PDB file of C-alpha atoms and ligand atoms in Angstrom:
ATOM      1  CA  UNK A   1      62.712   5.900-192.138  1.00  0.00           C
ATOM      2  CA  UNK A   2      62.565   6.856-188.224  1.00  0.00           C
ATOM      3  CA  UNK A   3      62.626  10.802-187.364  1.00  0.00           C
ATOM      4  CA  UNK A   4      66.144  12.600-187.601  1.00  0.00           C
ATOM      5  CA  UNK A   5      67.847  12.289-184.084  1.00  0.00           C
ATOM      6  CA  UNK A   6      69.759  15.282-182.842  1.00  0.00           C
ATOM      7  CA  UNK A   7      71.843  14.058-180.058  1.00  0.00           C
ATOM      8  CA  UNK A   8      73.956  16.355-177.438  1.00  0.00           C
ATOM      9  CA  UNK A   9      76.603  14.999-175.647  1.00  0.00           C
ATOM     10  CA  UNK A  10      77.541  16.945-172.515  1.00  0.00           C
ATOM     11  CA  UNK A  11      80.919  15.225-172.488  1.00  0.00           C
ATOM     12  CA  UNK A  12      82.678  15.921-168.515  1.00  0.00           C
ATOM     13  CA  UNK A  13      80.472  19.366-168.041  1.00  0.00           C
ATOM     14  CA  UNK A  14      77.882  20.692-166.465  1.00  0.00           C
ATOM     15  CA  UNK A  15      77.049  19.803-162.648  1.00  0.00           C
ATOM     16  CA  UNK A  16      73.591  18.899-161.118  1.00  0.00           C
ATOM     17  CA  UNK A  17      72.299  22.510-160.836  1.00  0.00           C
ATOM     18  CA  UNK A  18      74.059  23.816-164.374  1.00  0.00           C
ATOM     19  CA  UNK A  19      72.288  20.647-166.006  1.00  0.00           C
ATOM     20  CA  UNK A  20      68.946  21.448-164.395  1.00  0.00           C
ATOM     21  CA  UNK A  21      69.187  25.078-165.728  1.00  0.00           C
ATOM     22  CA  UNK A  22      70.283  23.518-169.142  1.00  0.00           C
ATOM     23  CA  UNK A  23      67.134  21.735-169.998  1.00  0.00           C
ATOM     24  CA  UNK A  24      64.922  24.137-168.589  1.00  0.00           C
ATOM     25  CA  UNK A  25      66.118  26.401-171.084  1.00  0.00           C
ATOM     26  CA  UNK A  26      66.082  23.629-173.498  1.00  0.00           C
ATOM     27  CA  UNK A  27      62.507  22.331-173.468  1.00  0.00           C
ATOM     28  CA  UNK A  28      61.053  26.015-173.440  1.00  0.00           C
ATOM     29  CA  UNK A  29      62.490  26.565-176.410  1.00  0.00           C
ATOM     30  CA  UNK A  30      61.909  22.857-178.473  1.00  0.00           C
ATOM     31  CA  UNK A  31      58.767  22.839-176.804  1.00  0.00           C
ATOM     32  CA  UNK A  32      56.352  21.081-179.628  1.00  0.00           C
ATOM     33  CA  UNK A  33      59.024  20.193-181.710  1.00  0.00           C
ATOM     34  CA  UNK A  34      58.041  16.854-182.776  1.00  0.00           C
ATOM     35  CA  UNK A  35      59.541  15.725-186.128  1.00  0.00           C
ATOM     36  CA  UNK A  36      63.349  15.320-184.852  1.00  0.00           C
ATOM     37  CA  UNK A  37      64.044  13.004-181.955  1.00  0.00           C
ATOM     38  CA  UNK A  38      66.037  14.813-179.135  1.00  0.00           C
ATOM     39  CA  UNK A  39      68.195  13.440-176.860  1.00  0.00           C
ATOM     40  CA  UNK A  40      70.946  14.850-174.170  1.00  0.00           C
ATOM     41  CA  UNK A  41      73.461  12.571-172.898  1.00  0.00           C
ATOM     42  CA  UNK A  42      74.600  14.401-169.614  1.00  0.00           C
ATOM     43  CA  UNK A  43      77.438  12.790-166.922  1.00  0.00           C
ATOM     44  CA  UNK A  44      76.400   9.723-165.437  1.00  0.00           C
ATOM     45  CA  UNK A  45      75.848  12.010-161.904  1.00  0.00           C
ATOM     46  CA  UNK A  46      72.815  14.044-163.355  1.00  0.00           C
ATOM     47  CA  UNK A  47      70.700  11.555-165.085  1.00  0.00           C
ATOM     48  CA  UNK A  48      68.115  10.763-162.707  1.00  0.00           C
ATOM     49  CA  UNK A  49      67.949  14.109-161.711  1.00  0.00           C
ATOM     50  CA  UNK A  50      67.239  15.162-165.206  1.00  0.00           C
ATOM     51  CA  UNK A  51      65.168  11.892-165.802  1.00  0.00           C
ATOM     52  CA  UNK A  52      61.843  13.889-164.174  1.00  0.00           C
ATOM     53  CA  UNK A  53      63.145  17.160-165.623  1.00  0.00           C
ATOM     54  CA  UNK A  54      62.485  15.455-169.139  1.00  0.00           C
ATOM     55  CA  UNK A  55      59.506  12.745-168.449  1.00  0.00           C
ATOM     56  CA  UNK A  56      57.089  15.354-170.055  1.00  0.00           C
ATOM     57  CA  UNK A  57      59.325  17.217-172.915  1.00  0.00           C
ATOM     58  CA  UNK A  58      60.524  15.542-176.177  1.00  0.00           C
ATOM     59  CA  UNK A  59      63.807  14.610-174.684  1.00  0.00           C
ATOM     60  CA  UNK A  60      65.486  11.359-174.063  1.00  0.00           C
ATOM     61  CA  UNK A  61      68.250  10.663-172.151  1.00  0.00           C
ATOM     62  CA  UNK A  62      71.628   9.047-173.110  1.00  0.00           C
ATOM     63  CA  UNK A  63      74.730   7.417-171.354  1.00  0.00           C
ATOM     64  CA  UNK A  64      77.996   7.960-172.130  1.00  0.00           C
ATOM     65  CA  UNK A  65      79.321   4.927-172.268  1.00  0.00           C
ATOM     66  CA  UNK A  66      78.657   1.384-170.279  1.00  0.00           C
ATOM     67  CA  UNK A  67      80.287  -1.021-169.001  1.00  0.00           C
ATOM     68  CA  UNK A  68      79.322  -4.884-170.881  1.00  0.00           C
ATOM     69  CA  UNK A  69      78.839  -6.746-167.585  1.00  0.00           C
ATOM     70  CA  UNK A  70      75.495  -6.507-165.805  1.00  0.00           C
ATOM     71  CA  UNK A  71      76.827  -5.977-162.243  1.00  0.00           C
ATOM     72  CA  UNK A  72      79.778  -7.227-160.455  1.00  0.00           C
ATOM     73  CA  UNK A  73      83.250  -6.170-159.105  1.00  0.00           C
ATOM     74  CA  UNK A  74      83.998  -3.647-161.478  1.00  0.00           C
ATOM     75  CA  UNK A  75      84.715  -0.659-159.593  1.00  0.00           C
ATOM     76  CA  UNK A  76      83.882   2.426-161.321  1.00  0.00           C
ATOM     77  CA  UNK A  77      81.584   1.326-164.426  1.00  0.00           C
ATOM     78  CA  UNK A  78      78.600   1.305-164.964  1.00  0.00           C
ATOM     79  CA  UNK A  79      75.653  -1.313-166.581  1.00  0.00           C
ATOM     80  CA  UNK A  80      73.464  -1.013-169.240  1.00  0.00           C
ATOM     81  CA  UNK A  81      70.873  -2.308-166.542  1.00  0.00           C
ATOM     82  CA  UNK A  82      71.560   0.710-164.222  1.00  0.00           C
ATOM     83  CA  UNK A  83      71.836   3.384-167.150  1.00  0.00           C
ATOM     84  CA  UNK A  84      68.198   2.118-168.462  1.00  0.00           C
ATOM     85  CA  UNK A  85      66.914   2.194-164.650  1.00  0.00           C
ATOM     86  CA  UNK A  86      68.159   5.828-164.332  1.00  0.00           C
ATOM     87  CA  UNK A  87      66.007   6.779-167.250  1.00  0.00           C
ATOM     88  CA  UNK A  88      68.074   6.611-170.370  1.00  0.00           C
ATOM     89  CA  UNK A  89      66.963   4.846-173.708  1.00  0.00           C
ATOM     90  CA  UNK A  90      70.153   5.602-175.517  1.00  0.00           C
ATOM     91  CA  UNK A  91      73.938   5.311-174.792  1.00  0.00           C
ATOM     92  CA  UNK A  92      76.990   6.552-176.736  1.00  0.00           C
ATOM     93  CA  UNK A  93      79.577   3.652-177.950  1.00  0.00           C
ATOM     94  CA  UNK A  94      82.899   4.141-178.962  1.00  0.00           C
ATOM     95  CA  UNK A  95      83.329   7.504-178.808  1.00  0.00           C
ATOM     96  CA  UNK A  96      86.535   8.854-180.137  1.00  0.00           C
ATOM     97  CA  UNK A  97      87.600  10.105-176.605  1.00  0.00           C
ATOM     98  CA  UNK A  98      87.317   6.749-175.256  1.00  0.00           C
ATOM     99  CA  UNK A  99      89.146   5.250-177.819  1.00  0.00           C
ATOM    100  CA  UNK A 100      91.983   7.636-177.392  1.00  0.00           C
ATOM    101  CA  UNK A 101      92.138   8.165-173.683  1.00  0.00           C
ATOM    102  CA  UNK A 102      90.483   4.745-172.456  1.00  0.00           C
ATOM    103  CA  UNK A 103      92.328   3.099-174.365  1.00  0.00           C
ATOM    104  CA  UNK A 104      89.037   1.036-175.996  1.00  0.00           C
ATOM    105  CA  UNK A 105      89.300  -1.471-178.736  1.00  0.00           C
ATOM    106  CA  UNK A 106      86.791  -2.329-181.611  1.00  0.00           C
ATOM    107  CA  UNK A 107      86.078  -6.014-179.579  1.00  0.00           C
ATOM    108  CA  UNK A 108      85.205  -3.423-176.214  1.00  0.00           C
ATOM    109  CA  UNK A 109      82.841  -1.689-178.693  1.00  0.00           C
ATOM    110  CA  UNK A 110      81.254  -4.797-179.683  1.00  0.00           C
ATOM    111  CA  UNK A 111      80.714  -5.722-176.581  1.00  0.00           C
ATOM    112  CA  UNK A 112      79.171  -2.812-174.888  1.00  0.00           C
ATOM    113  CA  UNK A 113      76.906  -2.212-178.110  1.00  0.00           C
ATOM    114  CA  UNK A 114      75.604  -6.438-177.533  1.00  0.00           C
ATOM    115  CA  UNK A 115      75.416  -5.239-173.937  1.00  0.00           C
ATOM    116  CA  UNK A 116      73.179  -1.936-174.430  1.00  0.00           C
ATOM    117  CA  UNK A 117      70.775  -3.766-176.765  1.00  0.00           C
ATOM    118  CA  UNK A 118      70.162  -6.238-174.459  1.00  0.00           C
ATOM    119  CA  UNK A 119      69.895  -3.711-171.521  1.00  0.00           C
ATOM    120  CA  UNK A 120      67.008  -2.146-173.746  1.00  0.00           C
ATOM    121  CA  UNK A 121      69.379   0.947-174.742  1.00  0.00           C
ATOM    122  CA  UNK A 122      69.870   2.320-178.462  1.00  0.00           C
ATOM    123  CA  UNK A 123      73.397   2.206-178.947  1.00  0.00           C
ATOM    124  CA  UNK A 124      75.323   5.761-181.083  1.00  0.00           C
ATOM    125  CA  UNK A 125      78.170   3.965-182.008  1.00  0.00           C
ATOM    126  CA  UNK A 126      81.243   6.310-183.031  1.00  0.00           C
ATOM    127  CA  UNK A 127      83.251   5.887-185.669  1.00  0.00           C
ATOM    128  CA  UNK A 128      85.947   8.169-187.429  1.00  0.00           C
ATOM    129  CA  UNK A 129      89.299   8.479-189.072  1.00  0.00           C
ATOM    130  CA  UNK A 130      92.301  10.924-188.248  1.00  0.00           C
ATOM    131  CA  UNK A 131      93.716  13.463-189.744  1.00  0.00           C
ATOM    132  CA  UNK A 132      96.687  11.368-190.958  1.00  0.00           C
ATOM    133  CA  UNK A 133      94.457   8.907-192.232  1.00  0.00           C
ATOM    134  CA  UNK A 134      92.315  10.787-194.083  1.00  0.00           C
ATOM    135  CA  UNK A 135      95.470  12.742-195.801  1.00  0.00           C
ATOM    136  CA  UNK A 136      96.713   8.868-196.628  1.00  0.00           C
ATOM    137  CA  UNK A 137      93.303   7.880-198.325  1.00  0.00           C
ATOM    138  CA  UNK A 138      92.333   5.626-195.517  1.00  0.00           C
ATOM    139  CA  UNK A 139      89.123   7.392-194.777  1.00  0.00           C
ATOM    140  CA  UNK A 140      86.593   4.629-195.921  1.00  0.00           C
ATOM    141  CA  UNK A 141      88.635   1.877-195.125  1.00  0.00           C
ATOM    142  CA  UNK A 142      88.881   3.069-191.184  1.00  0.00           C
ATOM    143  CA  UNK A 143      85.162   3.534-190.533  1.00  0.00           C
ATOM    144  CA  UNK A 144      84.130   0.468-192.589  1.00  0.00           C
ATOM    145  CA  UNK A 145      86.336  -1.355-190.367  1.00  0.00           C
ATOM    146  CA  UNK A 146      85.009  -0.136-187.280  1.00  0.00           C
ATOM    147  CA  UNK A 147      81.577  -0.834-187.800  1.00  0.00           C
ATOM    148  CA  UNK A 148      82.154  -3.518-188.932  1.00  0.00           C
ATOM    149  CA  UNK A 149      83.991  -4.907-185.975  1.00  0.00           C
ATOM    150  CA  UNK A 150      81.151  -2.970-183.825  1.00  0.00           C
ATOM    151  CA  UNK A 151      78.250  -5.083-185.448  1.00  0.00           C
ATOM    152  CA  UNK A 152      79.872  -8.312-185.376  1.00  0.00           C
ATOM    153  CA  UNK A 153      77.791 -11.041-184.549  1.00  0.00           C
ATOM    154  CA  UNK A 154      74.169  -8.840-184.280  1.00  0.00           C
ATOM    155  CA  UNK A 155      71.395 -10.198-186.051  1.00  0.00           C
ATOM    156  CA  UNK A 156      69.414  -7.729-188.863  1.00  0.00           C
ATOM    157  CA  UNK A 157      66.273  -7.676-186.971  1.00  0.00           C
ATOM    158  CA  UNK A 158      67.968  -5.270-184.212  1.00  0.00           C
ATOM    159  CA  UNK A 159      70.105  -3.368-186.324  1.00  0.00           C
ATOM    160  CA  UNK A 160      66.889  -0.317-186.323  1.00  0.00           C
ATOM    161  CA  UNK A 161      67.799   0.424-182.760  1.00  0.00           C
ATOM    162  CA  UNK A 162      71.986   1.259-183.520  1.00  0.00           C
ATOM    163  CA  UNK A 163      72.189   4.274-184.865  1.00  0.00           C
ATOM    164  CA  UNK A 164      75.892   4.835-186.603  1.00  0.00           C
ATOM    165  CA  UNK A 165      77.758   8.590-185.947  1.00  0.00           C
ATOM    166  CA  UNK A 166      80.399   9.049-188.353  1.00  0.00           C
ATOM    167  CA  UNK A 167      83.013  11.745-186.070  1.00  0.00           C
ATOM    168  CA  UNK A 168      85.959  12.468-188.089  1.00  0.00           C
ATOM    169  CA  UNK A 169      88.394  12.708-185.087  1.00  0.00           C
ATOM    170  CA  UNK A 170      89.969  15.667-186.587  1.00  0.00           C
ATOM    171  CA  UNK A 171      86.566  17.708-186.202  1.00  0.00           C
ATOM    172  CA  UNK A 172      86.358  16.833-183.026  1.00  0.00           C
ATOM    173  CA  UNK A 173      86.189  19.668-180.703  1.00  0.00           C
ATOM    174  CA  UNK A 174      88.325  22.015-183.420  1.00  0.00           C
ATOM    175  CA  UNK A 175      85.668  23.935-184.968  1.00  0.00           C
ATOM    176  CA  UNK A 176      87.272  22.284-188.241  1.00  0.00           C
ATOM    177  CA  UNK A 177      83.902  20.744-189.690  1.00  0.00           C
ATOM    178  CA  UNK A 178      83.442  18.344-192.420  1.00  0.00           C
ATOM    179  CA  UNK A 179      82.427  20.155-195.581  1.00  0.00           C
ATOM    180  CA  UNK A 180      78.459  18.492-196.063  1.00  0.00           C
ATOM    181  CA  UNK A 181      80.010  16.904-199.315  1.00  0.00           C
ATOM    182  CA  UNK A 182      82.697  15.493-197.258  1.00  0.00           C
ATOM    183  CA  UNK A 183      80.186  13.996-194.736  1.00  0.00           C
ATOM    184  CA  UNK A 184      78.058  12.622-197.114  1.00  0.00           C
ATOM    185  CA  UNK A 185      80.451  10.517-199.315  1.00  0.00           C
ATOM    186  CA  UNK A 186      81.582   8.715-195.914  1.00  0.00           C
ATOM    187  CA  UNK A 187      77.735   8.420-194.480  1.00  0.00           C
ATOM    188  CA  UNK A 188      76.706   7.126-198.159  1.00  0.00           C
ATOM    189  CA  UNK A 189      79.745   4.249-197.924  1.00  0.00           C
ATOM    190  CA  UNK A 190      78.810   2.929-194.171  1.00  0.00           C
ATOM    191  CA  UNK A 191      75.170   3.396-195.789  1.00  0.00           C
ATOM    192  CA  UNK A 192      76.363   0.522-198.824  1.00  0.00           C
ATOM    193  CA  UNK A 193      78.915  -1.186-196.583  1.00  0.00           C
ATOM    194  CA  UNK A 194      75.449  -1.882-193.767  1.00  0.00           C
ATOM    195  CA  UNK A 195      73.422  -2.804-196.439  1.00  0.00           C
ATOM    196  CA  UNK A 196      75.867  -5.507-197.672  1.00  0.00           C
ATOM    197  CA  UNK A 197      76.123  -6.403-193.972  1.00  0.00           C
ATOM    198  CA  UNK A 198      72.294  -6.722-193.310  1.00  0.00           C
ATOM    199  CA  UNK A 199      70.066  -6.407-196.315  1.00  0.00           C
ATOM    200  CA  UNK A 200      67.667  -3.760-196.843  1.00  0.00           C
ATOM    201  CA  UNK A 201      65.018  -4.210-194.810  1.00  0.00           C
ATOM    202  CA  UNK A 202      67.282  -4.072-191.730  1.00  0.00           C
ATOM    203  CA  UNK A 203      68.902  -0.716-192.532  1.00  0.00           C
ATOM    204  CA  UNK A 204      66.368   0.970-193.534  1.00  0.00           C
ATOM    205  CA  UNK A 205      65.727   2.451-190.434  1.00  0.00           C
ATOM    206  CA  UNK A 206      68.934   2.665-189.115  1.00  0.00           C
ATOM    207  CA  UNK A 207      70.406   6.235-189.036  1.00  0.00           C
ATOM    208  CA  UNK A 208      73.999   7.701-189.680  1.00  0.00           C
ATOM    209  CA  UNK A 209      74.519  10.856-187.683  1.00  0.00           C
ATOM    210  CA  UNK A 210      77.120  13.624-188.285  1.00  0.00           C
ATOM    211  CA  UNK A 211      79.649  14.771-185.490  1.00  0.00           C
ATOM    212  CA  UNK A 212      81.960  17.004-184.839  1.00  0.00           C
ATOM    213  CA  UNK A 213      82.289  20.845-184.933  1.00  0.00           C
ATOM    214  CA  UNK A 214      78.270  21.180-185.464  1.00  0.00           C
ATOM    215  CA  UNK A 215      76.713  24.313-184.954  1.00  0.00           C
ATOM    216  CA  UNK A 216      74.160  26.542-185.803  1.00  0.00           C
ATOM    217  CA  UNK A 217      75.495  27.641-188.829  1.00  0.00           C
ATOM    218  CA  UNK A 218      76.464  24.535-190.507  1.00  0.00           C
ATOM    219  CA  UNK A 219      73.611  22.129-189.304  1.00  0.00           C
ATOM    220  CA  UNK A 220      71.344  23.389-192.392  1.00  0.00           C
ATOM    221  CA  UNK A 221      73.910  22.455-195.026  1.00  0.00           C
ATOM    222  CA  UNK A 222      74.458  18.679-193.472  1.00  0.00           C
ATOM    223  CA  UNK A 223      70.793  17.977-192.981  1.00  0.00           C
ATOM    224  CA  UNK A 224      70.464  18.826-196.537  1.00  0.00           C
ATOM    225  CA  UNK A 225      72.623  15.799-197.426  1.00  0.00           C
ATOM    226  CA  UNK A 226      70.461  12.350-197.981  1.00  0.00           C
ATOM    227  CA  UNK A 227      72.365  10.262-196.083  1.00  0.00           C
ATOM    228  CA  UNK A 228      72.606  12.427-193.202  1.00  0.00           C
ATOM    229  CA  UNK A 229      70.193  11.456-190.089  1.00  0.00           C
ATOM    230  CA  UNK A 230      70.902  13.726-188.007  1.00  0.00           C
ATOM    231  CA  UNK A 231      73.970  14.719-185.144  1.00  0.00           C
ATOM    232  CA  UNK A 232      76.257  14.016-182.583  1.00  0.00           C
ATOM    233  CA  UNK A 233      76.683  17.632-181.194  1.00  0.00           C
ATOM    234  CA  UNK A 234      79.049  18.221-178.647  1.00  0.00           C
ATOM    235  CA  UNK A 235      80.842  22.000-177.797  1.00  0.00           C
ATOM    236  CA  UNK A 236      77.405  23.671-178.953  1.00  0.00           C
ATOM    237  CA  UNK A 237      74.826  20.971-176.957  1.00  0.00           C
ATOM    238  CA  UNK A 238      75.640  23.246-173.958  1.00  0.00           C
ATOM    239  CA  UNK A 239      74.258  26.263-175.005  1.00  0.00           C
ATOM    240  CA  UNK A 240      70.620  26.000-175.186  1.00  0.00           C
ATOM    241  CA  UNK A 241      70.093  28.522-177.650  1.00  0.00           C
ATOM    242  CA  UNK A 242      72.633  26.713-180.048  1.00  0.00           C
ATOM    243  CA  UNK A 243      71.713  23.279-179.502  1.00  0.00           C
ATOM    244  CA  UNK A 244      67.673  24.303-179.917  1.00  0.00           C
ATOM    245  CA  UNK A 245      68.784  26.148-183.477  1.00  0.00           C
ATOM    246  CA  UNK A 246      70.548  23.028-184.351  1.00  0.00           C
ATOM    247  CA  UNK A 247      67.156  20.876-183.465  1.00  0.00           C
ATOM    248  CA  UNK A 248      65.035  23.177-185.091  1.00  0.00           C
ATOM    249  CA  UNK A 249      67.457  22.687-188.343  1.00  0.00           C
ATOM    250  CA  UNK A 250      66.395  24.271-191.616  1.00  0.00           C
ATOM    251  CA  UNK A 251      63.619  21.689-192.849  1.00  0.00           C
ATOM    252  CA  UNK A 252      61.405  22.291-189.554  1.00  0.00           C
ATOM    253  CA  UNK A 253      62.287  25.754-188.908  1.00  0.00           C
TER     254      UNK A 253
HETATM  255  P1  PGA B   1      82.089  18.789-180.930  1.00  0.00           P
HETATM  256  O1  PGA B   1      82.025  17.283-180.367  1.00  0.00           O
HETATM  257  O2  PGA B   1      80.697  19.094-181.466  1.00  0.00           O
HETATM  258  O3  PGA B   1      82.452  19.640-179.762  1.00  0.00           O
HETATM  259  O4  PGA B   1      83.097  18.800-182.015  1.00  0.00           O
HETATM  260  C1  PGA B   1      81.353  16.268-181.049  1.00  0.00           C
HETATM  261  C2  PGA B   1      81.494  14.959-180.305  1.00  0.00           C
HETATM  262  O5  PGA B   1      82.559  14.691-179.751  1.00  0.00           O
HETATM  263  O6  PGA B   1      80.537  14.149-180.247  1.00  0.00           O
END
């Protein structure tokens, strides 16, 4: 099994300067941490800034999102290609955000994901149910869906470098959390439905991050959940004291 990953996304915040401040808070206070893999996924405008901020520190870098096309007339996207030359080694897919207000469809997720493997990225690829689906029952049926429709065609020998994060949409950004029981029957279906998918040997290494509303004072109880990897962080991956508590979660601390 790889090392948890604790993953902030910066979302539309923090400019150059605010960024720069940000980690150099940030990798004072991980500094040594080695048994959880750290990364930040800041705007597209501060990466290579913050690429040789992080070049000696335990943290990696992460896009947003990508564009599937290596290069071309496509105003205002970017490629795996130039994400990976900027210093990132992961990228966010599918997030619910870009679902909702980008308007992106499970065959757009499949594509960028087939697009950041071969652009030597690790792909987070979101998945997550609403409120209303949840309160119909449709919970498992949603986020098997979307994976599956997010892994189509990918053979089991890359399947280690996707990591899954399971974001309940209504825990998004609401302080509502999943309860760690709630999280865990979900993370321990996608773990079954994968395997059926792949076979063991490919997903054993592939992790299933929780996201939404994580803080300090809930990371503990998810991490202590076995089918929990790790995070998707977003609100509380701008405060460096909160986001280092959250990477120095109760097994390391
Ligand atoms: P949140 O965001 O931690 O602010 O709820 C999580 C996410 O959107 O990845």
């Amino acid at each position: 099994m790889q090392k948890p990953l604790i993953a902030g996304n910066w979302k539309m915040n923090m400019v150059i300067n605010q960024g720069v401040d940000l980690v150099m808070r940030l990798r004072e206070l991980i500094k040594g941490i080695d048994a959880v893999e750290v990364v930040i996924a800041p705007p597209f405008t501060s990466i290579h800034h913050l690429s040789h901020l992080v070049a000696d520190s335990p943290i990696k870098l992460c896009g947003q999102n990508l564009f599937w096309e290596k290069s071309g007339a496509y105003t205002g996207e970017v490629s795996a290609e130039m994400l990976a030359a900027a210093g990132c080694r992961y990228v966010i897919v599918g997030h619910s955000e870009r679902r909702e207000y980008f308007k992106e469809t499970d065959e757009a997720v499949n594509k960028k994901v087939i697009a950041a493997l071969k652009g030597n990225l690790k792909p987070i690829i979101c998945v997550g149910e609403t409120l209303a689906e949840r309160e119909k029952g449709k919970t498992l049926t949603k986020v098997r869906s979307q994976v599956k429709k997010a892994l189509a065609g990918l053979a089991g020998s890359v399947v280690k470098d996707i990591t899954i994060a399971y974001e309940p949409i209504w825990a998004i950004g609401t302080g509502k959390n999943a309860t760690p029981q709630e999280a865990e029957e979900v993370h321990n279906a996608l773990r079954e439905h994968l395997f059926e998918m792949f076979g063991p040997d490919a997903v054993k290494d592939l992790r299933i991050v929780y996201g939404g509303s994580v803080k300090p004072d809930n990371i503990d109880d998810l991490m202590a959940q076995p089918n929990i990897d790790g995070a998707l962080v977003g609100g509380a991956s701008l405060k460096a004291d909160d986001f280092a508590r959250i990477v120095k979660f109760q097994h390391i601390a």
